[in-house]
Short mmCIF file of C-alpha atoms and ligand atoms in Angstrom, two decimals:
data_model
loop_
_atom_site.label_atom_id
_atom_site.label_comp_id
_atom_site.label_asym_id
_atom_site.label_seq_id
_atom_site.Cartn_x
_atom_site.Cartn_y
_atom_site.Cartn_z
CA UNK I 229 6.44 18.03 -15.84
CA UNK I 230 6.26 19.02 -12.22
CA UNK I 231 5.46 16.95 -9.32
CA UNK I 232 2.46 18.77 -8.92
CA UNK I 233 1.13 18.25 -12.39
CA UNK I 234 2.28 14.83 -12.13
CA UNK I 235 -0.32 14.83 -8.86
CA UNK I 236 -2.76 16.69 -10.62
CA UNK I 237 -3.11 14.08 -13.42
CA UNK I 238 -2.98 11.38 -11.07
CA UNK I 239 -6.05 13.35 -8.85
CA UNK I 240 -7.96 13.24 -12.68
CA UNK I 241 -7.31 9.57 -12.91
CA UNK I 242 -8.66 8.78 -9.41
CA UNK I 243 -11.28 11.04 -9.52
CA UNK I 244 -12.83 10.37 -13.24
CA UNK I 245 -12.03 6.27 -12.29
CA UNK I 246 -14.93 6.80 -8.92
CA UNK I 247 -17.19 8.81 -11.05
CA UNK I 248 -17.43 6.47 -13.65
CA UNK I 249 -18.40 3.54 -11.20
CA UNK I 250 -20.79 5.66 -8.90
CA UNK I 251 -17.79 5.90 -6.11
CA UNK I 252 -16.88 8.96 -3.78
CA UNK I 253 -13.38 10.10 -4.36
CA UNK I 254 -12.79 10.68 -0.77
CA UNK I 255 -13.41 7.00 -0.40
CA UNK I 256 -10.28 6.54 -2.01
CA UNK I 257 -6.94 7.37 -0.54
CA UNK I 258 -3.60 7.92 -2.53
CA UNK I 259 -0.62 6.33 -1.36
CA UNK I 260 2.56 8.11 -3.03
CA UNK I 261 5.08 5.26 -3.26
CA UNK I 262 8.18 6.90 -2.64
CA UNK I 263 10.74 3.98 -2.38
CA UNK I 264 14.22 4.59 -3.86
CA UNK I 265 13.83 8.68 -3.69
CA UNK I 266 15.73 10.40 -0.94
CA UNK I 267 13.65 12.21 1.87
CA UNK I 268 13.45 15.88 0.26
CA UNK I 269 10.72 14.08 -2.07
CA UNK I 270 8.65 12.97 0.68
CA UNK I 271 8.91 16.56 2.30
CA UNK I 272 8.28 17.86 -1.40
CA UNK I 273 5.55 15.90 -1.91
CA UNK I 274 4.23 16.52 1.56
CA UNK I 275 4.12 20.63 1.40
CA UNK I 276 2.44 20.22 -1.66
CA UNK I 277 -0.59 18.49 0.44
CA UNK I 278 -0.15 14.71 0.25
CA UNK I 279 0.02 12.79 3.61
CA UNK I 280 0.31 9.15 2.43
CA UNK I 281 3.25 7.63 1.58
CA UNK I 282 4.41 3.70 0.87
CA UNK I 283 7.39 2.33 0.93
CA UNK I 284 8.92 -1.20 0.14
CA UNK I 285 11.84 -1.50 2.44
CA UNK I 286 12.18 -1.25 5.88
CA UNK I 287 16.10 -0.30 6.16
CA UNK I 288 15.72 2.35 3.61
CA UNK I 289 12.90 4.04 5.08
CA UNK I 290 14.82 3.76 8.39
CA UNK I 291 17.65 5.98 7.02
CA UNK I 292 15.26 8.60 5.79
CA UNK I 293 13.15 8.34 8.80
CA UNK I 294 15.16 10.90 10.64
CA UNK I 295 14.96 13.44 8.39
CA UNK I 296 11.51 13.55 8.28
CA UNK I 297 10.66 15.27 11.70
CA UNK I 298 7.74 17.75 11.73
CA UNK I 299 6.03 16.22 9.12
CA UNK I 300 2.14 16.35 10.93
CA UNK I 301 -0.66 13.98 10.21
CA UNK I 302 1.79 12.44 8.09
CA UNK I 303 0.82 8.68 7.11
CA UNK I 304 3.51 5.74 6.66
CA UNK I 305 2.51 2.62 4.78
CA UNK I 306 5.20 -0.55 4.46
CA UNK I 307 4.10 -2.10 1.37
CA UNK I 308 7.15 -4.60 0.77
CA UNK I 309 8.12 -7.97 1.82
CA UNK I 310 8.49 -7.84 6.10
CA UNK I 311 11.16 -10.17 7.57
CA UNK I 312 10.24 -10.81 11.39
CA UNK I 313 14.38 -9.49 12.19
CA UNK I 314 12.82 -5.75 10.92
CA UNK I 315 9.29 -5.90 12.50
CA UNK I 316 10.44 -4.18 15.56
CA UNK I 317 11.60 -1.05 13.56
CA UNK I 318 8.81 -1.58 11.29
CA UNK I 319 6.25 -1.33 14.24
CA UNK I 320 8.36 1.58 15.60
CA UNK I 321 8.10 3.53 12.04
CA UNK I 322 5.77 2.69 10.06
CA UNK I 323 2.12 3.54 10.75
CA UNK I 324 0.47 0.41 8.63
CA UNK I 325 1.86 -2.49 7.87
CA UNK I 326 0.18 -3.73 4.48
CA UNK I 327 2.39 -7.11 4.43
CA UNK I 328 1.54 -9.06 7.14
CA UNK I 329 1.49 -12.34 5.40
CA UNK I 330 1.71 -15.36 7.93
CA UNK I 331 0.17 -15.56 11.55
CA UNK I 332 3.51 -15.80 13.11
CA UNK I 333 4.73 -12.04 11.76
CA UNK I 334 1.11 -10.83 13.26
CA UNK I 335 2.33 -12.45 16.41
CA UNK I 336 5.50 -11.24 16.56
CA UNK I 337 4.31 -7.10 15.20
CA UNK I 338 1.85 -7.61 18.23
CA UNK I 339 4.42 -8.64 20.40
CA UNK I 340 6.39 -5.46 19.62
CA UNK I 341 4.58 -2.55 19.06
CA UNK I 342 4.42 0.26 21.37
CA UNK I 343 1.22 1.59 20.35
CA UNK I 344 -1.93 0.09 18.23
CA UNK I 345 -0.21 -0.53 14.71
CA UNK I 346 -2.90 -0.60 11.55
CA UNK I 347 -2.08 -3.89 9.50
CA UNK I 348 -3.52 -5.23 6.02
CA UNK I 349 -2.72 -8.77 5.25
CA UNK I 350 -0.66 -9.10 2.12
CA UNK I 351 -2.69 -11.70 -0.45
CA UNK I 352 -0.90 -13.88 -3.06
CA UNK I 353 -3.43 -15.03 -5.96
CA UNK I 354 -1.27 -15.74 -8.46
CA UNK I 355 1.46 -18.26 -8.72
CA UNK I 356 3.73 -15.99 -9.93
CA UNK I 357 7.22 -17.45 -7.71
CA UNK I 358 8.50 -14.17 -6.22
CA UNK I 359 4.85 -12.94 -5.51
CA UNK I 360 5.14 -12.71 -0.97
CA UNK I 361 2.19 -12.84 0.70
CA UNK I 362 -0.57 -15.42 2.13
CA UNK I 363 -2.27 -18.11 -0.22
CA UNK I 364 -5.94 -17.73 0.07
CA UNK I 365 -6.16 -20.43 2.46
CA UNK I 366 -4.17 -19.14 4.70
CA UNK I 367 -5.97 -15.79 5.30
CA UNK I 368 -9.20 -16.75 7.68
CA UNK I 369 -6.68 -17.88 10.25
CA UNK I 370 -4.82 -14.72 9.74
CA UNK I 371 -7.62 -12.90 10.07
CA UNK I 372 -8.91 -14.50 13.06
CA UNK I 373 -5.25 -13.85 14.81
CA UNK I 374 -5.07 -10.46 13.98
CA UNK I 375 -8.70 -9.90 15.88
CA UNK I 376 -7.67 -11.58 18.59
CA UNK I 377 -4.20 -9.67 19.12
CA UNK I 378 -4.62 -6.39 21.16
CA UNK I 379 -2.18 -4.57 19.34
CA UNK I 380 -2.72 -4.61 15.92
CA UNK I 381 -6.23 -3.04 14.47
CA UNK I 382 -6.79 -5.09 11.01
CA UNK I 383 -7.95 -3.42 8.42
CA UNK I 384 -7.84 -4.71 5.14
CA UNK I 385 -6.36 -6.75 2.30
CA UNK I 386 -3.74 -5.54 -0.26
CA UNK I 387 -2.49 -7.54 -3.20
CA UNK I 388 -0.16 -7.04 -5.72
CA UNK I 389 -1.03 -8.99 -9.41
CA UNK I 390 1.79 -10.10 -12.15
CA UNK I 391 2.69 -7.04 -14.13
CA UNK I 392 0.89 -6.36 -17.14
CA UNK I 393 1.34 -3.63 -19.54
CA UNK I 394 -2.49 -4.27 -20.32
CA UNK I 395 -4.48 -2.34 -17.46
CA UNK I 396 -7.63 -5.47 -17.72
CA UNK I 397 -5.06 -7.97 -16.94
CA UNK I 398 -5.31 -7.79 -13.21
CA UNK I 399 -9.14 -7.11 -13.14
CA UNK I 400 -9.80 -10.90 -12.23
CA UNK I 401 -7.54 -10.58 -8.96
CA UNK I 402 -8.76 -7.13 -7.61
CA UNK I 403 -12.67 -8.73 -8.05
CA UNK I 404 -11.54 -11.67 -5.84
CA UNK I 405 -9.55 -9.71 -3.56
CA UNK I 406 -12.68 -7.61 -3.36
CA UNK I 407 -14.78 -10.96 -2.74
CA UNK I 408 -12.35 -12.01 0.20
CA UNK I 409 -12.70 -8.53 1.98
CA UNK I 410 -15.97 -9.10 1.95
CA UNK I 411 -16.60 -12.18 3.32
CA UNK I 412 -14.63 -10.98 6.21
CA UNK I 413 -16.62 -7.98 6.44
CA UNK I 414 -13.14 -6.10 5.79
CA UNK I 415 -13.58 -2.28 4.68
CA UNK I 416 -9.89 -1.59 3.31
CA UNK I 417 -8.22 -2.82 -0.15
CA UNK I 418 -5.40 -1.71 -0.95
CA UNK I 419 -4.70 -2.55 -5.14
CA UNK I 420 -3.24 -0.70 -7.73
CA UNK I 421 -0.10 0.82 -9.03
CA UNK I 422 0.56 3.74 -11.89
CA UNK I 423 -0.73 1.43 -14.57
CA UNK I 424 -4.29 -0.11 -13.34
CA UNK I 425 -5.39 1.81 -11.01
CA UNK I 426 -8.31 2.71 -12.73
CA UNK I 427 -9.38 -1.04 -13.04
CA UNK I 428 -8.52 -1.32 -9.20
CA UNK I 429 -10.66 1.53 -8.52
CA UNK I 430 -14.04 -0.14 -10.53
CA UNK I 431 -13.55 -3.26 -8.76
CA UNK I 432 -13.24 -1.58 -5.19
CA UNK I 433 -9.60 -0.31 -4.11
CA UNK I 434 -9.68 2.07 -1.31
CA UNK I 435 -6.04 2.25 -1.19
CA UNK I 436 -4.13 2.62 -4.72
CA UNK I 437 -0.58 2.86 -4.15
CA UNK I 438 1.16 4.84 -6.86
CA UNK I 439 4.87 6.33 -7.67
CA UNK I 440 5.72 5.77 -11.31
CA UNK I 441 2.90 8.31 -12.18
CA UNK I 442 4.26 10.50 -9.46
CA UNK I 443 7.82 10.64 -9.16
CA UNK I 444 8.90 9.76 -12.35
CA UNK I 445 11.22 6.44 -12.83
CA UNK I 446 13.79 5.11 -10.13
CA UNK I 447 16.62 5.34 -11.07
CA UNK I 448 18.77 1.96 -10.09
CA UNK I 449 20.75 2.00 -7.19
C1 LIG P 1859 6.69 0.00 -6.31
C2 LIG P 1859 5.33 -0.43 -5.83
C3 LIG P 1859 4.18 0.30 -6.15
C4 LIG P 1859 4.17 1.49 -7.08
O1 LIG P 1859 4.34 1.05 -8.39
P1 LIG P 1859 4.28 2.08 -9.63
O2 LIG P 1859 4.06 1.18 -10.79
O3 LIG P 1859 5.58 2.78 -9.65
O4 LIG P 1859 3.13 2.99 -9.39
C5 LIG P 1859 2.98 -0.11 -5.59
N1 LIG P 1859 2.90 -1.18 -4.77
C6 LIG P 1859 3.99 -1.91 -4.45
C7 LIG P 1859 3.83 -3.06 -3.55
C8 LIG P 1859 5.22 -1.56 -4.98
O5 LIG P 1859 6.28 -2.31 -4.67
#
């Protein structure tokens, strides 16, 4: 299958997923999660019409980064794990930072940027050991420090569940990352991967970040 019959299923999915809960597909943005795939698949994917992409870590987007040029309206997402020694070239390349998981990072993303940089705070609601991101707890005073900082423009939540073959499995954590965005009065959630985005979609994503269902497998390094 191509790439763009790979998109064109994926489009489907989305699209059947709002209709089915009374949602508006342009509601819903698509973020092709290109990590591991060299820079001719973002500029393949892009002149075929998509404008979103994620990616998981910093260095390797970095090295594709320059062969990019050109690419307009073009939107960059980091959606892995951010050590403060990268934020500076995260700030510098990516357009939204979806991890932001502790105040200090905030502080230091704010300290750095050059220009207003779009943040979601990264959730952990499982207890899951390798899961990164913020304990529930943590997040109102994350929140409130992202307001206050004059760089960064907060706009959401993203979690990522435990893997589950079985698409219902993470239902229980999109609802409550749903709940949390909304007692913050926070419009973005970004949940969902190849396998659930469906269920992400009834419980509220506005951001479902997909590449299996694009791209194919990665391939190991
Ligand atoms: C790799 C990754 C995705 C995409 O997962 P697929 O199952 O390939 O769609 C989404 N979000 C994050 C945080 C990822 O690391």
């Amino acid at each position: 299958m191509t790439l763009r019959e790979r998109w064109q299923q994926v489009e489907e999915r989305i699209t059947r997923a709002a209709e089915r809960c009374g949602r508006r597909r342009s509601d819903i943005t698509l973020i092709a999660v290109t990590k591991k795939f060299p820079a001719g698949v973002i500029r393949e994917a892009y002149d075929l019409g998509m404008r979103e992409f994620g990616e998981n870590y910093v260095q390797e987007f970095a090295d594709k980064h320059p062969q990019l040029s050109g690419l307009a309206g073009v939107t960059y997402h980091l959606i892995g794990h951010l050590q403060s020694n990268k934020a500076k070239i995260a700030a510098e390349i990516f357009h939204c930072v979806q991890t932001v998981d502790s105040a200090k990072l905030a502080k230091r993303l704010d300290q750095l940027c050059a220009r207003p940089l779009e943040v979601m705070i990264e959730v952990k609601l499982s207890e899951e050991e390798s899961k990164a991101g913020a304990v529930p707890e943590e997040v109102p005073g994350i929140i409130d420090d992202i307001r206050a900082a004059p760089n960064l423009r907060l706009r959401g939540l993203m979690t990522m569940p435990p893997w589950s073959e079985d698409p219902e499995n993470p239902r229980p954590y999109f609802r409550q990352l749903a709940a949390m965005a909304r007692d913050h009065s926070l419009d973005c959630l970004s949940m969902g991967m190849s396998n659930d985005l469906e269920t992400a979609i009834e419980e509220g994503a506005t951001h479902v970040r997909v590449g299996t269902a694009l791209f194919g497998p990665r391939t190991k390094p």
